[in-house]
CSV table of C-alpha atoms and ligand atoms in Angstrom, one decimal:
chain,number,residue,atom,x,y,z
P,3,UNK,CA,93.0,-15.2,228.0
P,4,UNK,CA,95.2,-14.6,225.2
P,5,UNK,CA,96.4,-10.5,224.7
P,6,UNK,CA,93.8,-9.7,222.5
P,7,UNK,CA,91.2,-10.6,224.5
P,8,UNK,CA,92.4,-9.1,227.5
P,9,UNK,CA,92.3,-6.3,225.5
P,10,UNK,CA,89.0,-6.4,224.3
P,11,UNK,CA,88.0,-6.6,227.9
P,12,UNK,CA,89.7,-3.6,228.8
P,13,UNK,CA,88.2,-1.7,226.2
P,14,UNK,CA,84.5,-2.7,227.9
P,15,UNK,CA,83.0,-0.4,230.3
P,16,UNK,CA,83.2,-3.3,233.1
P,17,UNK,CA,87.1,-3.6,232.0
P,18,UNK,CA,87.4,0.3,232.2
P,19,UNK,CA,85.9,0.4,236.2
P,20,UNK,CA,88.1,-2.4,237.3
P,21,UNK,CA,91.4,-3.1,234.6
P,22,UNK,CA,93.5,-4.3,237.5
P,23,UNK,CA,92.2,-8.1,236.8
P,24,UNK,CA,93.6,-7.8,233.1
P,25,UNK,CA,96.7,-5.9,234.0
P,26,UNK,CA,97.5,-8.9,236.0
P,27,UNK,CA,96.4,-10.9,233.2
P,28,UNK,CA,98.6,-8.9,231.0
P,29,UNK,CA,101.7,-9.3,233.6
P,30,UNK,CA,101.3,-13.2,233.1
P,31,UNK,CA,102.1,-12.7,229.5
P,32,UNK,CA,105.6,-11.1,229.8
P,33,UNK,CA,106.6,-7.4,230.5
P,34,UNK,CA,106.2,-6.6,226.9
P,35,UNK,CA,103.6,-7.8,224.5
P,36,UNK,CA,104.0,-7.8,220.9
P,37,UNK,CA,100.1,-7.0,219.5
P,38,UNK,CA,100.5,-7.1,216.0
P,39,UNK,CA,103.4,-5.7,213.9
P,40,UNK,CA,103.2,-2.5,214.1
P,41,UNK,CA,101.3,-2.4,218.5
P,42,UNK,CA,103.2,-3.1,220.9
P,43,UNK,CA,102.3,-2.7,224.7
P,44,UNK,CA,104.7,-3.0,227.5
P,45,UNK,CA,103.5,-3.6,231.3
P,46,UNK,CA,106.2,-4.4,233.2
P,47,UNK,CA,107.4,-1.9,235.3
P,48,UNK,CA,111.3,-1.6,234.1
P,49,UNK,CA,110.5,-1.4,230.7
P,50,UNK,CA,108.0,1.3,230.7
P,51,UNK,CA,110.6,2.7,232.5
P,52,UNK,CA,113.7,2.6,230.3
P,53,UNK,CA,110.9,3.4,227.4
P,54,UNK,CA,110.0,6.4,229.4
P,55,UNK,CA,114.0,7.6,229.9
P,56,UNK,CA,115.0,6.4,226.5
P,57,UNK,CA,115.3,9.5,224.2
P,58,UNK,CA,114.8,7.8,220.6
P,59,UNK,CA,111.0,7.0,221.7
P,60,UNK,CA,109.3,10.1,220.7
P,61,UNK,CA,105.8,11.8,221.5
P,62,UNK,CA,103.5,12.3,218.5
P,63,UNK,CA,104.2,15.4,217.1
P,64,UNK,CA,103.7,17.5,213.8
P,65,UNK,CA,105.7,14.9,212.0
P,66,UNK,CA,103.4,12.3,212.9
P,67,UNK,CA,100.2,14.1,213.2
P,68,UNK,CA,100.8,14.7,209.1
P,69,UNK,CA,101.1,11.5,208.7
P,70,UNK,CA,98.3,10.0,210.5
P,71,UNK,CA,95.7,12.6,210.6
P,72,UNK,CA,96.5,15.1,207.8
P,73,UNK,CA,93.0,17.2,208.6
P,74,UNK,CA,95.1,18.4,212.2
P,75,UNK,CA,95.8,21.6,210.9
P,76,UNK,CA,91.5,22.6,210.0
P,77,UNK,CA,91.3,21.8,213.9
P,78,UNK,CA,92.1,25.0,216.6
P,79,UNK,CA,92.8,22.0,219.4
P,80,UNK,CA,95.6,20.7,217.4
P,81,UNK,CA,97.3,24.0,216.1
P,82,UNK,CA,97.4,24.6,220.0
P,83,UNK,CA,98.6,21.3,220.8
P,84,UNK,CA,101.0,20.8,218.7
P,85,UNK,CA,102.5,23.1,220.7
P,86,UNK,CA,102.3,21.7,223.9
P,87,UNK,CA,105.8,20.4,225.3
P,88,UNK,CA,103.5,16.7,226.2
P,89,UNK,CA,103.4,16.8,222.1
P,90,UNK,CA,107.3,18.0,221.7
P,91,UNK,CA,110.2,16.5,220.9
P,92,UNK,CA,114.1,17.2,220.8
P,93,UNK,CA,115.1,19.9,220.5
P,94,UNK,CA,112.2,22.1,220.7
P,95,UNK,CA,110.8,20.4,223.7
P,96,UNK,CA,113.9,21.4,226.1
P,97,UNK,CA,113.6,25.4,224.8
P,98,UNK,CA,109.9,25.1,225.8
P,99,UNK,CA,110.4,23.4,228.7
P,100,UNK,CA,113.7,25.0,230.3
P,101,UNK,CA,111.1,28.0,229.9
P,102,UNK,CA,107.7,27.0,231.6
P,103,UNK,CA,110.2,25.6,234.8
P,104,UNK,CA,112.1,28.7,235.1
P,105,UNK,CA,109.1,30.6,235.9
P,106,UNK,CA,106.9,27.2,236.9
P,107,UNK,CA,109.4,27.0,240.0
P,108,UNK,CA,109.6,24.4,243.5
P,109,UNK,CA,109.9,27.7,245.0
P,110,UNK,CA,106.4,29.0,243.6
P,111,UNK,CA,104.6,25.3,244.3
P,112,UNK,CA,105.6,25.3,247.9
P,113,UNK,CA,104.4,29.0,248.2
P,114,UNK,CA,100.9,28.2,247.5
P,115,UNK,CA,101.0,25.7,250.2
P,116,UNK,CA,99.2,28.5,252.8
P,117,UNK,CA,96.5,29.3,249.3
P,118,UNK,CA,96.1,25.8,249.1
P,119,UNK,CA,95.5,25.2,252.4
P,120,UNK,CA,93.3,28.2,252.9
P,121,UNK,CA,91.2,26.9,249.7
P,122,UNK,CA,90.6,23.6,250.9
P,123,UNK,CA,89.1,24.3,253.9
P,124,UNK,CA,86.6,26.7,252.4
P,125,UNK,CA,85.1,24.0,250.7
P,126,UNK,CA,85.5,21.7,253.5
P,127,UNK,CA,83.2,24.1,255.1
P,128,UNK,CA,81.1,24.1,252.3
P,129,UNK,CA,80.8,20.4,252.6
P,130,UNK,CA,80.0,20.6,256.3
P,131,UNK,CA,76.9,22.5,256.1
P,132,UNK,CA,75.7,21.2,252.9
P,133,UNK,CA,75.7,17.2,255.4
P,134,UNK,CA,75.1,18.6,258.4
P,135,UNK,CA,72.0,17.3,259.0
P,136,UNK,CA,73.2,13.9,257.3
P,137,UNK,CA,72.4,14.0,254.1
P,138,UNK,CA,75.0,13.4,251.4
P,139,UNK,CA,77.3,15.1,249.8
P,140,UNK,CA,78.8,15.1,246.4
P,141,UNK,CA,82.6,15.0,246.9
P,142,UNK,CA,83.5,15.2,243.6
P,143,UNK,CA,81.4,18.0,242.6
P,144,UNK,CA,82.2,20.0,245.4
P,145,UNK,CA,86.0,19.1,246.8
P,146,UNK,CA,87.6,17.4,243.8
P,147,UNK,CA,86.8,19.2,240.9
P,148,UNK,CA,86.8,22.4,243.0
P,149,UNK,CA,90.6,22.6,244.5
P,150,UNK,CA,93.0,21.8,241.4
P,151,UNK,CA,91.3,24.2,239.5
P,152,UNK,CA,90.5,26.8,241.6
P,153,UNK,CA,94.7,26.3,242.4
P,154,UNK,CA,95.5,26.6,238.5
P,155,UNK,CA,93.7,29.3,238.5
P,156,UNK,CA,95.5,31.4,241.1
P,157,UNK,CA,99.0,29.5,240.0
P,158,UNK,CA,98.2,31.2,236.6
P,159,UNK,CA,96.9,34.4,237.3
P,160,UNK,CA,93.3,34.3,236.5
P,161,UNK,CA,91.1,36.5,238.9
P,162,UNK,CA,88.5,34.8,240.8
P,163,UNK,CA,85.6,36.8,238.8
P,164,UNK,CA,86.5,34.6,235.9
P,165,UNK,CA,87.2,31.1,237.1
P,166,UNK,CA,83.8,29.7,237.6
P,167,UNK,CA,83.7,29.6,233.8
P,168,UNK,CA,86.9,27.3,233.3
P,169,UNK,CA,85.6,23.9,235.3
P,170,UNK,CA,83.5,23.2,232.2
P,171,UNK,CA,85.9,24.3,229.5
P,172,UNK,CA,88.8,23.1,230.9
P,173,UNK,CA,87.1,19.7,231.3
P,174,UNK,CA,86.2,19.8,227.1
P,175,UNK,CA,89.4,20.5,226.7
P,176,UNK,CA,90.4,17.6,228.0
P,177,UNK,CA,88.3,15.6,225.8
P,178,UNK,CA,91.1,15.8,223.6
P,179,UNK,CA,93.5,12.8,225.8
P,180,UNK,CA,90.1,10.6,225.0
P,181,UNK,CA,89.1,10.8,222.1
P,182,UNK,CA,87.8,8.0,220.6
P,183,UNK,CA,86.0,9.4,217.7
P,184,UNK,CA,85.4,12.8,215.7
P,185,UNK,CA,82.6,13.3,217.2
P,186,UNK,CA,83.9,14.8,219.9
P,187,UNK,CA,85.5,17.5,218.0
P,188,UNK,CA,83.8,20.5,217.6
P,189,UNK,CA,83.3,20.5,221.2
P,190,UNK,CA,87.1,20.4,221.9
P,191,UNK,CA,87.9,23.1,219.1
P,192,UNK,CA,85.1,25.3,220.9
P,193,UNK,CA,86.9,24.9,224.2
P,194,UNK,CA,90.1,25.2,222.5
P,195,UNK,CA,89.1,29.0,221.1
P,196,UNK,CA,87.6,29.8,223.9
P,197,UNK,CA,90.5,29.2,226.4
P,198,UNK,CA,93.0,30.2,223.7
P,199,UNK,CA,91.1,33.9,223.5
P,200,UNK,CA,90.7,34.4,227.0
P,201,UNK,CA,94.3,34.1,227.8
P,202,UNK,CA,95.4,36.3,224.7
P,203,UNK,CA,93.3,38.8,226.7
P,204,UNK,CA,94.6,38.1,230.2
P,205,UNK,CA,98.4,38.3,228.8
P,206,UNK,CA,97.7,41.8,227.6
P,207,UNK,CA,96.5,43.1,230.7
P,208,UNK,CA,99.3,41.4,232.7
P,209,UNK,CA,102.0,42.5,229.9
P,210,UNK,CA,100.8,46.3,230.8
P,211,UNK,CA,100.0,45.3,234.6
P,212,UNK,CA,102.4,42.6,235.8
P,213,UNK,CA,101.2,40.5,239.2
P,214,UNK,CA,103.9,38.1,240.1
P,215,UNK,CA,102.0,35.4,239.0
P,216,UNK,CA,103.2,32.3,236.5
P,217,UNK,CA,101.4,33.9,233.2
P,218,UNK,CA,103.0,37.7,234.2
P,219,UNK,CA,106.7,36.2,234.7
P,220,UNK,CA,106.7,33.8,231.6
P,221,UNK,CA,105.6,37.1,229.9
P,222,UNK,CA,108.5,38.8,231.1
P,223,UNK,CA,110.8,35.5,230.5
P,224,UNK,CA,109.4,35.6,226.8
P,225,UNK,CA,109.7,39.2,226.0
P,226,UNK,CA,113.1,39.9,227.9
P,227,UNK,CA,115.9,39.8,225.2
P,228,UNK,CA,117.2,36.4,225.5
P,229,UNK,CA,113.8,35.1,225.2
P,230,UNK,CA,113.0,32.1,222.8
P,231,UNK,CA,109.1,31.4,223.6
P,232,UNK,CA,106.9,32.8,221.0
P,233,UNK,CA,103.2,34.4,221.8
P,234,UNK,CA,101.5,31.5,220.8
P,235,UNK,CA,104.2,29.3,222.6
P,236,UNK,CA,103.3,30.7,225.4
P,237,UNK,CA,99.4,31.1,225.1
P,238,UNK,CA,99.4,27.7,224.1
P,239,UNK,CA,101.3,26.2,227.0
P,240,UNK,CA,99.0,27.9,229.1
P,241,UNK,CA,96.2,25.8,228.0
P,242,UNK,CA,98.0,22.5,228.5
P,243,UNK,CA,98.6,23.8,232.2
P,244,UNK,CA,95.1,24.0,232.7
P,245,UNK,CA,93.6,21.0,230.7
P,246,UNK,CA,96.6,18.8,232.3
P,247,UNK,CA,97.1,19.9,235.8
P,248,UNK,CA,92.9,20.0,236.7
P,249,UNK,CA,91.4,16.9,235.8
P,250,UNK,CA,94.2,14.6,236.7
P,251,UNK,CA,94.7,16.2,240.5
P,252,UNK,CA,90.3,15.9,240.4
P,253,UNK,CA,91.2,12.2,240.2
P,254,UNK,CA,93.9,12.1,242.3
P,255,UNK,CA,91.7,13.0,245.1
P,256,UNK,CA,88.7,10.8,244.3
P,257,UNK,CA,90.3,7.6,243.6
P,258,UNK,CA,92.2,8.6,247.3
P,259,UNK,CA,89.3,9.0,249.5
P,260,UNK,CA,87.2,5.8,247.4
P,261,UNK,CA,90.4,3.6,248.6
P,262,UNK,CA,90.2,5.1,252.4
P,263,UNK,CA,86.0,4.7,252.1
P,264,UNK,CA,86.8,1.3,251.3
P,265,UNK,CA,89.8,0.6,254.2
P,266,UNK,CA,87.8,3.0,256.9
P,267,UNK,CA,91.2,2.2,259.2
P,268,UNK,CA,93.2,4.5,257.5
P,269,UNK,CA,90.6,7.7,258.3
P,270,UNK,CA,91.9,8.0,261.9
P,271,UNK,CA,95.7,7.4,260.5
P,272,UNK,CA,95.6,10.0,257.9
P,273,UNK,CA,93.8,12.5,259.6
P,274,UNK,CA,96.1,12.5,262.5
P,275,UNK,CA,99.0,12.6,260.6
P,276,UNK,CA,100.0,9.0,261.8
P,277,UNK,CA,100.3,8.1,258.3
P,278,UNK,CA,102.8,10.6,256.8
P,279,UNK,CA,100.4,12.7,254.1
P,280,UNK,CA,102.8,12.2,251.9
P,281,UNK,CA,103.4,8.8,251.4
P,282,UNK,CA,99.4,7.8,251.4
P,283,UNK,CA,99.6,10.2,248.5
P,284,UNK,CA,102.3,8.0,247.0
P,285,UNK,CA,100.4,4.9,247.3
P,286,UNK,CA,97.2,6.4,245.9
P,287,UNK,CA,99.3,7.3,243.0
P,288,UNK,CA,100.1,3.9,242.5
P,289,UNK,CA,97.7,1.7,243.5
P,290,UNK,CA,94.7,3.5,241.3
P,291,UNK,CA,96.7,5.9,239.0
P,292,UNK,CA,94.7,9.2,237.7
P,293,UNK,CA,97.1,8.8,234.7
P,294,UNK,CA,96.7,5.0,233.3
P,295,UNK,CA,98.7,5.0,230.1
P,296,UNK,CA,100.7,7.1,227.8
P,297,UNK,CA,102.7,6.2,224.5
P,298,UNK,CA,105.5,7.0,222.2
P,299,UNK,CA,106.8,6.3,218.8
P,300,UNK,CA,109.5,3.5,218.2
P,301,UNK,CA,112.9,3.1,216.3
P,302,UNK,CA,115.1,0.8,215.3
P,303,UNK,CA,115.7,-1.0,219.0
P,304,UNK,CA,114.7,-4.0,221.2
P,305,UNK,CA,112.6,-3.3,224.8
P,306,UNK,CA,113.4,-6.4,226.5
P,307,UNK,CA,113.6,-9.1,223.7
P,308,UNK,CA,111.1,-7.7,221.5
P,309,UNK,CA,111.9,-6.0,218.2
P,310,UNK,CA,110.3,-2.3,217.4
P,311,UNK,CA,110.7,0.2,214.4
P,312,UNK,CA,109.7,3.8,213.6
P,313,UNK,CA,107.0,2.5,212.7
P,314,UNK,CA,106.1,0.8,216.1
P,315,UNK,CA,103.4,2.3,218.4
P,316,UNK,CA,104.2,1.7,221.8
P,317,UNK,CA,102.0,1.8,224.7
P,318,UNK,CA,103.0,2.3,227.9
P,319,UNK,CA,100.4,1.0,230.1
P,320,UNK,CA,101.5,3.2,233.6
P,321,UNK,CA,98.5,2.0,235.9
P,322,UNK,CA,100.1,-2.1,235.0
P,323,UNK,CA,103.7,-1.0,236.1
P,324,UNK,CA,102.6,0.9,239.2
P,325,UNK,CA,101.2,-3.3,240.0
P,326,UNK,CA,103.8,-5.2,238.4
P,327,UNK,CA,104.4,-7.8,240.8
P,328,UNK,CA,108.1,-8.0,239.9
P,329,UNK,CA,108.4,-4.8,241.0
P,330,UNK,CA,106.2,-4.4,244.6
P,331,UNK,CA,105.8,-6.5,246.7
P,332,UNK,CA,101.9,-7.3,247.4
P,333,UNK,CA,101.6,-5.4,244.4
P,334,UNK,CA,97.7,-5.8,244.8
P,335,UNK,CA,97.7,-4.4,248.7
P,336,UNK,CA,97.2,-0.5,249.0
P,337,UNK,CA,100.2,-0.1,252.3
P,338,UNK,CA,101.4,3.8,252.2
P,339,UNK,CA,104.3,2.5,255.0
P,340,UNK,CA,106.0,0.3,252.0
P,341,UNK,CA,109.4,1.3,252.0
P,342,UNK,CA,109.3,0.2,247.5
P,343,UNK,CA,107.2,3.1,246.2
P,344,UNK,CA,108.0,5.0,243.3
P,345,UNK,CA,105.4,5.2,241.2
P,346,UNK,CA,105.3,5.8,237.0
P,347,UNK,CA,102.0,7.9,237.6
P,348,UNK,CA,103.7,11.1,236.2
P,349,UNK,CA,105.6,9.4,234.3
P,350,UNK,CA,109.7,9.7,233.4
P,351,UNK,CA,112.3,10.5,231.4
P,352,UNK,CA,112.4,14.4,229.3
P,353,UNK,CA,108.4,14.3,229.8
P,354,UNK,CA,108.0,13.7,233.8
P,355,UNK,CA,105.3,16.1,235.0
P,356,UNK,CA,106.2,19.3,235.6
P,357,UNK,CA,103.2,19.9,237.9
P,358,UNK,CA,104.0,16.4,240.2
P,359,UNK,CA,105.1,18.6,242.8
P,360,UNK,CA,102.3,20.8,243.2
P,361,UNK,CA,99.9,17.7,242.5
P,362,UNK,CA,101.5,16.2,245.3
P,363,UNK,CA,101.4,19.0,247.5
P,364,UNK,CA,97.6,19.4,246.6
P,365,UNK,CA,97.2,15.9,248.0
P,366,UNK,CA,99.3,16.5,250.9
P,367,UNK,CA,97.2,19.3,251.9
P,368,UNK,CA,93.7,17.8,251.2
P,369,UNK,CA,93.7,14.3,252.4
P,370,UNK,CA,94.8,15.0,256.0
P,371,UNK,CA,92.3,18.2,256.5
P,372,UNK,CA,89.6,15.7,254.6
P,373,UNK,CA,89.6,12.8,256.9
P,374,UNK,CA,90.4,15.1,260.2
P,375,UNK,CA,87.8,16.8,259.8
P,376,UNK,CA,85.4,14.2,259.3
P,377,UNK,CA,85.9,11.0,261.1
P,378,UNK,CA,83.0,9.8,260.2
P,379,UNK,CA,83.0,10.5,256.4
P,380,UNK,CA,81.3,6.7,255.0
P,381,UNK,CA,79.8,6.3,251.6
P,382,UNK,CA,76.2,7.3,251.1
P,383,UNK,CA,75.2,5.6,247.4
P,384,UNK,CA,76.8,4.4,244.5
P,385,UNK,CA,79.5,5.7,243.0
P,386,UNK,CA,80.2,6.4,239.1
P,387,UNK,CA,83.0,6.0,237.2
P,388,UNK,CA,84.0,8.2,234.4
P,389,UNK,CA,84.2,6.2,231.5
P,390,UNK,CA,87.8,6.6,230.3
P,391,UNK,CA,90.4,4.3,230.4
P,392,UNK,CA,93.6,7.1,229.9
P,393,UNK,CA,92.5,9.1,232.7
P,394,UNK,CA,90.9,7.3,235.7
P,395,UNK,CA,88.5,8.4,238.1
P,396,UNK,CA,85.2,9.0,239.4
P,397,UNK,CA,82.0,11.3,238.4
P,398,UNK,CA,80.1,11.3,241.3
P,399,UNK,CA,81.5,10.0,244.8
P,400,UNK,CA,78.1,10.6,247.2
P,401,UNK,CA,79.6,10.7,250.9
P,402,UNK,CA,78.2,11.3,254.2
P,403,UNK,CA,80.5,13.5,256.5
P,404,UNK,CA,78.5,13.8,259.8
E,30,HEM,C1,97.9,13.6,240.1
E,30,HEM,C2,98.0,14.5,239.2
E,30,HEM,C3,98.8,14.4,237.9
E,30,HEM,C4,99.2,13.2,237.2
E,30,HEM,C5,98.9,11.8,237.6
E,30,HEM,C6,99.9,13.6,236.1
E,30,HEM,C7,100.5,12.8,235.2
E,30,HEM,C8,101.3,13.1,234.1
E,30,HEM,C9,102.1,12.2,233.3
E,30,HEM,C10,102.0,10.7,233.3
E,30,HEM,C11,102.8,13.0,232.4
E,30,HEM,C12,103.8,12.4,231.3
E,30,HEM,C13,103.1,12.0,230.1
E,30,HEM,C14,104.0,11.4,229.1
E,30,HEM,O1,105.2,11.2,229.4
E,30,HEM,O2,103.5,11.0,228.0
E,30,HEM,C15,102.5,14.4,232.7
E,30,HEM,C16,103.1,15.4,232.0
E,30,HEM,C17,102.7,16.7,232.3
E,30,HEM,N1,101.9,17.2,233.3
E,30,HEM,FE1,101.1,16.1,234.7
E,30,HEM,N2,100.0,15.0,236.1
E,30,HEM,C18,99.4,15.5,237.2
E,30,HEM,C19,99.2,16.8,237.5
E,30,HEM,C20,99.7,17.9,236.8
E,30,HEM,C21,99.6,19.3,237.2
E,30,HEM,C22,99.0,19.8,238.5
E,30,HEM,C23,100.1,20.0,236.2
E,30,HEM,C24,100.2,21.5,236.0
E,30,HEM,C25,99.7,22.4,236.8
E,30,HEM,C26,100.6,19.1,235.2
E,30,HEM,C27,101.2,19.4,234.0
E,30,HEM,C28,101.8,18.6,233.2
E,30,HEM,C29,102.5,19.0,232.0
E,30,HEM,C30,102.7,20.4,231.4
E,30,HEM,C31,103.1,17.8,231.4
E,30,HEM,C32,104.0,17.7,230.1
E,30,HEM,C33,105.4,17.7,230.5
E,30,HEM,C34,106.3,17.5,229.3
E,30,HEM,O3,105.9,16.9,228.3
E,30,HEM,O4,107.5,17.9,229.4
E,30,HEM,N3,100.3,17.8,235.6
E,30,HEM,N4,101.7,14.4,233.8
């Protein structure tokens, strides 16, 4: 198969359930892989890399958005976005930034390990009785969509009265990272005001009534004298905390227990704590990432031998690195105990995910209390994949847990 192909394949729904095939496809052709003159697509695992790390490959941003979809501005998702620091650039990316990480701290992450921890065994009891008597329950329903939110929720601030109502807009909002057509749009603008007005509201109370929590001290980062993030800096970045931390961490946790339903050995291992929590969550980063591809803007440079401009598009396909064969060893084998991780799953460079930490941590909490508290956890019917190629993972994942 010649790129093109492969890449008509991937853009199938059978290529978007299993792309691993035509990533290895794609690895056959050379690390990067010149599309047309303007498309280029790298897959090796260096070069997404150096791309990633290289600060003259920029996001899209304003600038570009102007140029390639001039209607942005008549659409409430992009006057947010534009703001987010995932659609920044130099300089204004590092003010934002700097800003969010004062405040979005390690400290804070590995404090909400006891929250965490307390959260996801409430819904493992909710699990329990709902297949005690055998019958099956819907993991992603109720585990996986359940904990990352409910834990941006309480990283943010918002009370628990209110969060039932964010699984839903928080999951339109996120139509935004697929969106294939316009279609989708009013949807995503809905979601967009929605979200936007709520935490407009919630900063006011917390401006008045300050909690300790990430929207209360960003306030008081923003307000105090030295402070360089705007209102709608703030509000905005808010919204990308939410749409980006909840459905990515969802998948995170389903693509993890479909590998260990698949490889039942590993059950025993990880809920024992014989297989360090932390490095399965490594290799489930890897081997199925919840993140498969991201892309930036080109200049005048070369990534490996191939030559790309300004007016190059570059796509970083993450979920082909993470099985470069150059890179691991067995590339295709899921093995948490091999000593070559490192993962591009939250990517690099000025952009790495802020939230990896606390992504991790979720993992880290929820795979071991998952699998030790069901030994016997087995599939009970077919799986469904979502049908998205940026953001993999799974809609339903019916299990059996007694
Ligand atoms: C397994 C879960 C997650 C994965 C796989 C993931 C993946 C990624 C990736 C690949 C990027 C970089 C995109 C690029 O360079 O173009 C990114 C950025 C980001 N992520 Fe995550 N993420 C996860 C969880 C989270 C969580 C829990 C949060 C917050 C609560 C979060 C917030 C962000 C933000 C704000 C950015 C933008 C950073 C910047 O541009 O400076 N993510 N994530």
């Amino acid at each position: 198969m010649d790129a093109a192909q492969i890449l008509a394949a991937l853009g199938t729904p059978e290529g978007r359930t299993d792309p691993y095939p035509l990533y290895a496809a794609l690895h056959e052709l050379g690390e990067v892989i010149k599309l047309s003159e303007h498309d280029v697509l790298v897959v090796g695992y260096d070069d997404i890399n150096l791309v990633l790390r290289d600060p003259g490959f920029l996001v899209t941003d304003e600038v570009t958005l102007d140029e390639g979809f001039p209607a942005w501005r008549d659409n409430p998702v992009f006057l947010q976005s534009v703001d987010w620091i995932l659609n920044l650039n130099a300089p204004r990316h590092a003010r934002i930034r700097s800003l969010l990480a004062k405040t979005f701290t390690a400290r804070r992450v590995v404090g909400m390990r006891p929250a965490i921890e307390a959260m996801a065994d409430d819904l493992l009891d909710a699990m329990a009785d709902r297949g005690a008597n055998g019958s099956a329950v819907e993991f992603m329903q109720d585990f996986a969509y359940l904990l990352p939110v409910t834990v941006i929720c309480e990283l943010i601030g918002i009370p628990d009265s209110d969060r039932a109502g964010f699984r839903p807009l928080a999951r339109d909002l996120a139509g935004i990272f697929e969106m294939h057509d316009l279609e989708a749009l009013p949807r995503i603008n809905a979601a967009a005001v929605e979200l936007l007005s709520y935490f407009t509201d919630l900063a006011a109370l917390r401006r008045s009534d300050p909690r300790g929590d990430l929207l209360s001290d960003l306030l008081a980062v923003s307000d105090a004298a030295d402070g360089r993030l705007t209102d709608a800096e703030l509000l905005h970045n808010m919204t990308l905390l939410l749409v980006a931390g909840f459905e990515t961490t969802t998948n995170l946790l389903g693509n993890g227990l479909q590998i260990v339903l698949d490889r039942p050995e590993y059950v025993e291992g990880v809920g024992a704590g014989s297989v360090p929590p932390a490095a399965f969550v490594e290799e489930v980063l890897r081997f199925d990432s919840p993140v498969q591809l991201t892309s930036r803007h080109g200049y005048d440079t070369t990534i490996s031998d191939v030559a790309v401009s300004a007016q190059s598009e570059v796509v970083l396909l993450l979920g082909a690195g993470n099985r470069d064969p150059r890179r691991f060893a067995n590339a295709l084998s899921f093995d948490p105990a091999r000593g070559d991780g490192g993962p591009l799953s939250f990517g690099g460079g000025a952009h790495f995910c802020i939230g990896a930490a606390l992504a991790r941590l979720e993992g880290a909490v929820a795979f071991p209390r998952l699998f030790g508290r069901f030994p016997k956890i087995a599939p009970a019917g077919e799986p469904t994949r979502r049908d998205t190629l940026l953001l993999r993972g799974f809609d339903t994942l019916p299990v059996s847990v007694a």
